[in-house]
Amino acid sequence: MSIKMARKIAILLIAGILLICSVGLVSASPVITSWGNDFTNDNSTNITVSTGTTVMFNATANETITTWNWTVNSVDQDNNASTFNYTFLSYGMYNVNVSGTNANGTTPMVTWNVTVELVITDDLGKTWRISQQPLKIVSLAPSNTEILFAVGAGNRVVGVTNFCDYPLEVGARVSAGNITRVGGFVVPSTEIIINLTPDLILAAHGNRIDVINKLIVHNFTVVALHPKNISDILGHIELVGDITRQKANATALTTNMTQRIETITSNTTHYSEAQRLRVLHVVWYPGIWVAGSGTFPHDIIQQAGGVNIASGISGWSMMSLEDILVGDPEVIITSGMGGGSEIIKANLMNNTIIQQTTAYRDGRIHAMGDPNIIERPGPRIVYGLEEFYSVFRSTPPITTIASSAGTSTFATSTVISGAVRDADPKSLTLNGVAITPAVDGSYSRGVSLSIGYNTFTVVATDLTGNSVTQTITVKRLLAGGVAPAPTPVPTPVPTPTPEPEPKPWYEIPGFGAIFAILGLLAVAYLCRRSKI
């Protein structure tokens, strides 16, 4: 082989090597060499967080990356950086992916598997972690059943109590075999519930604790709801919406309820104690069971503008007739479970102690038409609030006045102040001049005083036309510190009886007889002389 030929072969070999090297350098794609997150602070790709948690993910490549590509559950995210923040608002399983691209290509993808849990603490103090949507639900209370159907999860309910009768769809689904009756409210059948294999059980106050614990032992998720006020009820509706992934429906429902509630409370929250009617809510008879403090009817009474005379009793308890008489309710509302409102009312009306109350005397014992709207802490509770408010507002007399001022003063003026029970009287006048009370019903008006007694008249008229009048008398003293002397009243002088004018002597009785005798004597004397 000639030297010339050898040179050509060497040149070709060198060119080939250079070509191969250059091709190899161009086709080598970048690689992500490290990754991590600020939740576990390591390179773990399997992490568990609770709803509402924000996690920052990061990645580093062996080359400069011109475009970073982030996706969450295959949805592209608008982020072109090596770090990425994401807030997990709903529970479930999430895949967070990242890859990088430059002129040399795209890196292999790195994936984080994120489990997001809805962490809740129920009203029995038990903490539950929910990461999968429940598809088979058992309700152990009528109120829970109403909430489930109201938020749009009714098609996942597989079991209810014998008392769950609303909405009407419940009965239809039971008849169709889609829902099973699990027994009573206090002691439902655990055997039937276990056979239904639910992935969520909603319990309530009134379910026996041993029944709940037995279901928990069988590894069922049993969330207990025990609301004590309207705010709790709204919160439970939102919670059930979160658990069932019906948050939008739940929020729309509670927003509507809140607006209706505020329509009432905007008129009642500023009521003073004196402006509130004394109310008793009876839920069972005989033995007069009432709603005391810590119950949602207690809260409803307050929000509707009343004051619960059973507030000294905790929870649902019996109240003695003697204590009821001391509290002297102005309104009694009955709402017997199972539709017994009218029966309870009739029994109370025949009770000699109840007959001594103001409510009885004024004919203000009211039986709820549908007791369920006040006894079931669900979406219809707002109807109960509206009925209570209507009963309170339509209860005459609405308006009372409590005015005051000093009874005596040296000053030339004073202030007449007081309050009207009706926060929205049709009119309020002081000596015929209109005055406007404050939002809490209070009012005050300066008045001038004249020396002596000053009388002021306050008249309040309510929306139904009833008027109440109060008179206040204020005495202005003299500077010396004594009351002005009363205006002297002249002592009547008796008119003297006139002396009778003397009568002529000839009109005096007896004088005629005397003169007659004298005349006879004179005649006798003359006759005797004539004989001589």
XYZ file of C-alpha atoms in Angstrom:
532
model
C 0.000 0.000 0.000
C 1.349 3.338 -0.991
C 1.928 6.120 1.460
C -0.606 8.218 -0.385
C -3.299 5.621 -0.005
C -2.510 5.209 3.694
C -2.933 8.899 4.241
C -6.379 8.850 2.595
C -7.491 5.953 4.757
C -6.300 7.725 7.909
C -8.099 10.901 6.952
C -11.307 8.954 6.365
C -10.989 7.168 9.704
C -10.439 10.430 11.560
C -13.435 12.050 9.794
C -15.615 9.071 10.672
C -14.568 9.201 14.273
C -15.226 12.931 14.427
C -18.629 12.416 12.780
C -19.556 9.681 15.185
C -18.495 11.825 18.135
C -20.405 14.817 16.894
C -23.550 12.771 16.328
C -23.222 11.257 19.749
C -22.859 14.678 21.373
C -25.927 16.029 19.593
C -28.240 13.084 20.354
C -27.472 12.810 24.108
C -30.704 13.929 25.938
C -30.617 15.716 29.320
C -31.394 13.771 32.495
C -33.023 14.873 35.790
C -30.425 14.032 38.366
C -32.207 15.099 41.584
C -35.640 15.961 42.787
C -37.481 16.652 46.040
C -40.319 18.441 47.890
C -40.576 20.670 50.915
C -43.108 18.435 52.682
C -40.856 15.421 53.264
C -37.662 17.401 52.517
C -36.148 14.471 50.616
C -36.413 12.708 47.274
C -39.464 10.645 48.228
C -41.959 10.259 45.418
C -44.745 8.795 47.570
C -46.132 11.354 50.008
C -49.352 11.863 51.988
C -50.788 15.293 52.852
C -54.108 16.693 54.070
C -56.467 18.874 52.060
C -55.442 22.482 51.839
C -51.716 21.686 51.965
C -49.366 23.497 49.573
C -46.302 21.538 48.489
C -43.280 22.893 46.596
C -41.719 20.363 44.192
C -38.260 20.823 42.634
C -36.040 19.148 40.049
C -32.467 19.545 38.768
C -31.037 18.269 35.451
C -27.523 17.546 34.261
C -27.866 20.236 31.609
C -29.416 23.633 31.352
C -33.145 23.231 30.742
C -34.931 25.756 28.602
C -38.473 24.491 29.292
C -39.778 22.731 32.364
C -43.028 20.785 31.929
C -45.250 20.209 34.991
C -48.574 18.315 35.026
C -51.026 17.338 37.758
C -53.205 14.335 36.915
C -52.204 14.866 33.241
C -53.324 18.509 33.265
C -50.617 20.921 32.092
C -49.647 23.582 34.604
C -48.563 27.059 33.594
C -45.117 26.843 35.096
C -41.702 27.026 33.394
C -39.373 26.717 36.331
C -37.470 24.038 38.155
C -39.742 24.533 41.174
C -43.513 24.187 41.278
C -46.041 25.008 44.046
C -49.401 23.244 44.179
C -52.246 23.425 46.731
C -54.291 20.234 47.125
C -57.840 21.400 47.791
C -59.687 18.059 47.531
C -58.917 14.624 48.847
C -57.903 11.776 46.498
C -54.917 10.459 44.553
C -52.736 12.859 42.566
C -49.833 12.333 40.125
C -47.447 15.267 39.853
C -45.080 14.911 36.863
C -42.081 16.934 35.679
C -39.768 16.791 32.692
C -37.290 19.220 31.168
C -36.518 20.066 27.545
C -33.579 21.732 25.803
C -31.995 21.632 22.362
C -30.721 18.137 23.023
C -34.121 16.686 23.872
C -36.436 15.957 26.806
C -35.591 14.344 30.088
C -37.283 11.209 31.367
C -40.258 12.093 33.586
C -40.168 12.137 37.369
C -43.500 11.352 39.088
C -44.688 11.989 42.660
C -47.653 9.914 43.890
C -49.531 12.144 46.323
C -52.291 10.863 48.599
C -54.467 13.740 49.834
C -56.618 13.056 52.894
C -59.660 14.881 54.205
C -58.907 14.934 57.934
C -61.923 15.526 60.158
C -62.708 15.277 63.859
C -66.340 14.353 64.438
C -68.581 15.381 67.310
C -67.499 12.366 69.380
C -63.905 13.552 69.138
C -62.809 10.811 66.726
C -60.412 11.721 63.903
C -61.024 10.282 60.446
C -58.881 10.396 57.321
C -60.783 10.068 54.067
C -58.898 9.703 50.801
C -61.417 7.848 48.628
C -64.889 8.953 47.618
C -67.576 6.968 49.487
C -69.890 5.113 47.138
C -72.031 3.222 49.675
C -73.406 5.316 52.556
C -75.576 4.371 55.540
C -77.466 7.092 57.434
C -78.396 6.464 61.070
C -80.599 9.576 61.481
C -83.370 11.303 59.511
C -81.440 14.593 59.609
C -78.367 12.967 58.030
C -80.539 11.417 55.329
C -82.010 14.822 54.499
C -78.522 16.335 54.271
C -77.232 13.568 51.960
C -80.117 13.980 49.543
C -80.000 17.782 49.715
C -76.330 17.931 48.654
C -76.867 15.478 45.800
C -75.455 12.272 47.301
C -78.783 10.488 47.711
C -78.029 8.038 44.932
C -75.172 6.626 47.045
C -77.295 5.992 50.143
C -77.798 2.236 50.689
C -79.207 2.191 54.223
C -81.496 4.393 56.386
C -83.461 4.077 59.644
C -87.147 3.312 59.894
C -87.774 6.980 60.678
C -86.100 8.415 57.561
C -89.057 9.616 55.486
C -87.847 12.800 53.794
C -87.468 13.613 50.976
C -90.158 11.435 49.378
C -87.460 9.960 47.150
C -86.264 7.966 50.167
C -89.462 5.943 50.309
C -89.420 5.440 46.558
C -85.845 4.106 46.639
C -86.704 1.810 49.557
C -89.654 0.413 47.595
C -87.407 -0.089 44.571
C -84.895 -2.055 46.644
C -82.112 0.506 46.289
C -82.162 1.413 49.996
C -82.443 -0.952 52.974
C -84.090 -0.098 56.290
C -81.542 -0.792 59.039
C -83.930 -0.559 61.988
C -84.588 1.998 64.682
C -82.901 5.288 65.442
C -81.505 4.490 68.887
C -80.546 0.864 68.264
C -80.251 0.084 64.529
C -79.316 -3.415 63.429
C -75.522 -3.692 63.260
C -75.912 -7.006 61.378
C -77.845 -5.381 58.552
C -75.385 -2.468 58.424
C -72.343 -4.756 58.309
C -73.892 -6.783 55.480
C -74.355 -3.604 53.445
C -70.529 -3.078 53.574
C -70.739 0.730 53.512
C -67.619 2.838 53.089
C -69.226 5.675 55.119
C -71.702 5.677 58.013
C -73.195 8.951 59.260
C -74.247 8.678 62.917
C -76.025 11.223 65.113
C -76.805 12.198 68.683
C -79.301 9.609 69.895
C -77.560 6.579 68.375
C -76.284 4.379 71.176
C -72.540 4.685 71.670
C -72.072 0.904 71.888
C -73.621 0.544 68.435
C -71.232 3.151 67.029
C -68.214 1.542 68.698
C -69.157 -1.906 67.381
C -69.240 -0.566 63.826
C -65.867 1.124 64.344
C -64.401 -2.164 65.581
C -65.486 -3.677 62.257
C -63.302 -1.043 60.532
C -66.141 1.115 59.256
C -65.773 4.877 58.986
C -68.472 6.227 61.323
C -68.705 10.027 61.364
C -70.897 11.304 64.229
C -72.768 14.597 63.832
C -74.157 16.284 66.961
C -74.985 19.942 66.218
C -75.653 22.326 69.096
C -76.700 25.383 67.077
C -77.541 26.605 63.599
C -73.893 27.294 62.821
C -73.072 23.631 63.530
C -75.862 22.514 61.192
C -74.512 24.664 58.371
C -71.036 23.291 59.058
C -72.283 19.703 58.916
C -73.924 20.304 55.543
C -70.615 21.675 54.229
C -68.751 18.705 55.751
C -71.039 16.138 54.140
C -70.567 18.002 50.856
C -66.783 17.720 51.256
C -66.891 14.021 52.156
C -69.186 13.122 49.245
C -67.448 15.436 46.737
C -70.594 17.566 46.462
C -69.003 20.759 47.749
C -70.562 23.070 45.147
C -74.089 21.831 45.954
C -73.477 22.042 49.686
C -72.135 25.583 49.441
C -75.086 26.716 47.321
C -77.466 25.224 49.890
C -75.811 26.801 52.931
C -75.543 30.156 51.150
C -79.306 30.173 50.576
C -79.955 29.109 54.166
C -77.616 31.789 55.509
C -79.383 34.509 53.531
C -82.764 33.455 54.954
C -81.342 33.288 58.468
C -79.812 36.748 58.176
C -83.134 38.160 56.991
C -84.438 37.321 60.458
C -81.379 37.960 62.600
C -80.882 41.406 61.072
C -84.088 42.310 62.926
C -83.465 40.417 66.161
C -79.774 40.408 67.091
C -80.001 43.899 68.595
C -83.012 43.057 70.779
C -82.373 43.776 74.436
C -83.415 41.265 77.096
C -86.511 43.347 77.805
C -87.538 43.194 74.154
C -87.445 39.407 73.956
C -90.438 37.171 74.611
C -90.047 34.472 77.261
C -90.330 31.157 75.392
C -90.639 27.483 76.323
C -90.165 24.744 73.713
C -91.769 21.437 74.771
C -90.789 18.329 72.800
C -92.413 15.558 74.861
C -95.260 15.017 77.326
C -95.965 13.727 79.977
C -92.935 14.640 81.983
C -92.537 17.914 80.058
C -89.282 17.416 78.159
C -87.861 20.697 76.902
C -84.976 22.005 74.793
C -82.433 23.507 77.167
C -79.098 25.217 76.594
C -76.688 23.488 74.237
C -79.465 22.434 71.854
C -80.132 23.854 68.427
C -83.772 24.831 69.320
C -82.302 26.954 72.135
C -80.217 28.776 69.523
C -83.232 29.104 67.240
C -85.308 30.699 70.029
C -82.593 33.306 70.533
C -82.092 34.014 66.830
C -85.858 34.340 66.325
C -85.967 37.046 69.007
C -86.956 35.154 72.155
C -85.306 34.071 75.395
C -85.441 30.421 76.448
C -86.767 30.086 80.003
C -85.196 26.584 80.051
C -81.695 27.945 79.481
C -80.728 26.848 82.977
C -81.234 23.233 81.908
C -78.552 21.505 79.852
C -79.538 19.600 76.730
C -82.853 17.803 76.272
C -84.234 17.392 79.789
C -87.347 17.428 81.927
C -88.494 20.690 83.494
C -90.686 20.854 86.575
C -94.030 22.605 86.498
C -92.876 24.776 89.383
C -89.863 26.015 87.399
C -92.068 26.649 84.384
C -94.397 28.750 86.520
C -91.435 30.733 87.869
C -90.191 31.338 84.320
C -93.739 32.300 83.253
C -93.402 31.794 79.478
C -95.192 34.252 77.240
C -95.091 31.740 74.372
C -95.072 27.934 74.519
C -94.249 25.985 71.363
C -94.852 22.244 71.097
C -93.229 19.971 68.518
C -93.773 16.410 69.655
C -91.721 13.794 67.885
C -93.726 11.688 65.484
C -96.318 14.398 64.872
C -97.537 14.776 68.442
C -97.478 18.578 68.563
C -101.253 18.959 68.898
C -101.479 16.172 71.491
C -98.838 17.839 73.646
C -100.583 21.188 73.280
C -103.914 19.681 74.370
C -102.322 18.123 77.451
C -100.638 21.390 78.406
C -103.880 23.316 77.948
C -105.536 20.999 80.496
C -102.737 21.348 83.059
C -103.743 23.568 85.976
C -100.173 24.847 86.472
C -99.731 25.727 82.799
C -103.068 27.521 83.001
C -101.430 30.010 85.367
C -98.827 31.094 82.792
C -99.011 34.198 80.637
C -98.838 32.033 77.520
C -102.021 30.204 78.474
C -103.882 33.334 79.582
C -103.007 35.121 76.341
C -103.737 32.113 74.126
C -100.154 31.746 72.959
C -99.506 27.985 73.037
C -98.487 27.097 69.478
C -98.269 23.574 68.004
C -95.810 23.171 65.124
C -97.537 21.997 61.963
C -94.533 19.842 61.025
C -92.362 19.165 64.082
C -89.599 17.728 61.898
C -88.556 21.184 60.698
C -87.476 22.097 64.225
C -86.421 18.681 65.568
C -84.234 17.519 62.657
C -80.941 19.430 62.407
C -80.817 19.456 58.639
C -81.520 21.706 55.657
C -85.145 22.357 56.699
C -84.140 23.847 60.051
C -84.395 27.298 58.482
C -88.137 26.695 58.056
C -88.312 26.079 61.799
C -86.524 29.362 62.481
C -88.913 31.212 60.186
C -91.959 29.695 61.918
C -90.641 30.612 65.369
C -90.000 34.168 64.187
C -93.490 34.376 62.705
C -95.045 33.164 65.966
C -93.062 35.682 67.994
C -93.902 38.582 65.664
C -97.618 37.794 65.559
C -97.913 37.558 69.318
C -99.790 40.556 70.751
C -99.110 42.708 72.631
C -95.773 43.396 71.021
C -95.021 46.827 72.357
C -94.276 47.797 75.935
C -92.627 50.944 77.252
C -90.229 51.418 80.138
C -89.504 55.132 80.547
C -87.827 56.947 83.368
C -86.792 60.414 84.543
C -86.033 62.044 87.886
C -89.128 62.561 90.004
C -87.925 65.987 91.160
C -85.170 68.370 90.197
C -83.937 71.940 90.553
C -82.928 71.972 86.878
C -84.842 73.722 84.172
C -84.707 70.612 81.964
C -84.387 66.816 82.159
C -84.190 63.755 79.905
C -87.020 61.311 79.337
C -85.435 57.970 78.387
C -86.543 54.388 78.054
C -87.056 51.562 75.601
C -89.833 50.021 73.560
C -90.103 46.262 73.418
C -90.932 46.183 69.738
C -87.710 47.127 67.953
C -89.692 48.383 64.969
C -92.724 50.251 66.330
C -94.952 51.889 63.815
C -94.766 55.119 65.819
C -93.385 56.491 69.067
C -94.348 59.916 70.378
C -93.558 62.076 73.392
C -96.319 64.594 74.109
C -97.449 64.148 70.528
C -94.025 64.720 68.963
C -92.554 61.771 67.034
C -89.255 60.314 68.250
C -87.142 57.595 66.647
C -85.780 54.828 68.894
C -82.310 53.359 68.401
C -81.863 49.914 66.861
C -82.055 48.317 70.311
C -85.385 50.029 71.031
C -83.938 52.614 73.413
C -84.734 56.313 73.167
C -84.108 59.568 75.010
C -85.382 63.103 74.593
C -84.507 66.297 76.450
C -87.450 68.295 77.763
C -87.864 71.684 79.456
C -89.404 71.975 82.896
C -91.665 74.612 84.340
C -91.820 75.337 88.058
C -94.154 72.848 89.633
C -95.432 69.558 88.205
C -94.697 68.596 84.570
C -96.479 65.709 82.855
C -95.105 63.841 79.828
C -96.923 61.163 77.842
C -95.164 58.513 75.728
C -97.277 56.577 73.231
C -95.983 53.595 71.243
C -97.963 51.909 68.483
C -96.864 48.551 67.062
C -97.227 47.229 63.532
C -100.556 45.588 64.324
C -102.035 48.849 65.597
C -101.846 48.147 69.328
C -101.009 51.249 71.355
C -99.398 51.504 74.759
C -99.259 54.710 76.787
C -97.012 55.681 79.696
C -97.179 58.898 81.725
C -94.177 60.384 83.534
C -94.478 63.227 86.070
C -91.463 65.370 86.972
C -91.554 68.059 89.695
C -89.313 71.104 89.310
C -88.304 72.559 92.698
C -87.712 76.184 93.617
C -84.169 77.408 94.079
C -84.622 77.326 97.862
C -85.081 73.598 97.766
C -88.791 73.446 98.479
C -91.636 72.701 96.235
C -93.625 75.678 95.075
C -96.587 76.481 97.216
C -99.774 75.444 95.602
C -101.900 78.191 94.177
C -104.136 79.351 97.050
C -107.738 78.555 96.633
C -110.055 81.273 98.132
C -112.001 80.073 101.100
C -115.648 80.483 100.272
C -117.370 83.103 102.482
C -120.962 82.146 103.305
C -123.560 84.674 102.196
C -125.254 86.038 105.350
C -128.906 85.337 105.648
C -130.711 88.774 105.547
C -132.650 89.793 108.625
C -136.399 89.810 107.934
C -137.961 93.262 107.778
C -140.258 93.944 110.754
C -143.909 93.535 109.866
C -146.482 96.242 110.626
C -147.957 95.887 114.053
C -151.292 94.974 112.605
C -149.723 91.964 110.752
C -148.190 90.554 113.949
C -150.106 87.451 114.989
C -152.169 87.962 118.241
C -152.381 91.713 117.977
C -155.908 91.523 116.429
C -157.307 89.610 119.387
C -155.862 92.079 121.852
C -157.410 94.999 120.051
C -160.756 93.165 119.871
C -160.782 92.697 123.665
C -159.825 96.326 124.229
C -162.673 97.352 121.908
C -165.221 95.276 123.905
C -164.002 96.776 127.197
C -164.357 100.289 125.769
C -167.977 99.604 124.675
C -168.865 98.220 128.109
C -167.443 101.301 129.776
C -169.461 103.664 127.565
C -172.698 101.759 128.224
C -172.194 101.952 131.961
C -171.694 105.743 131.803
C -174.788 106.242 129.863
C -176.861 104.615 132.673
C -175.419 106.961 135.213
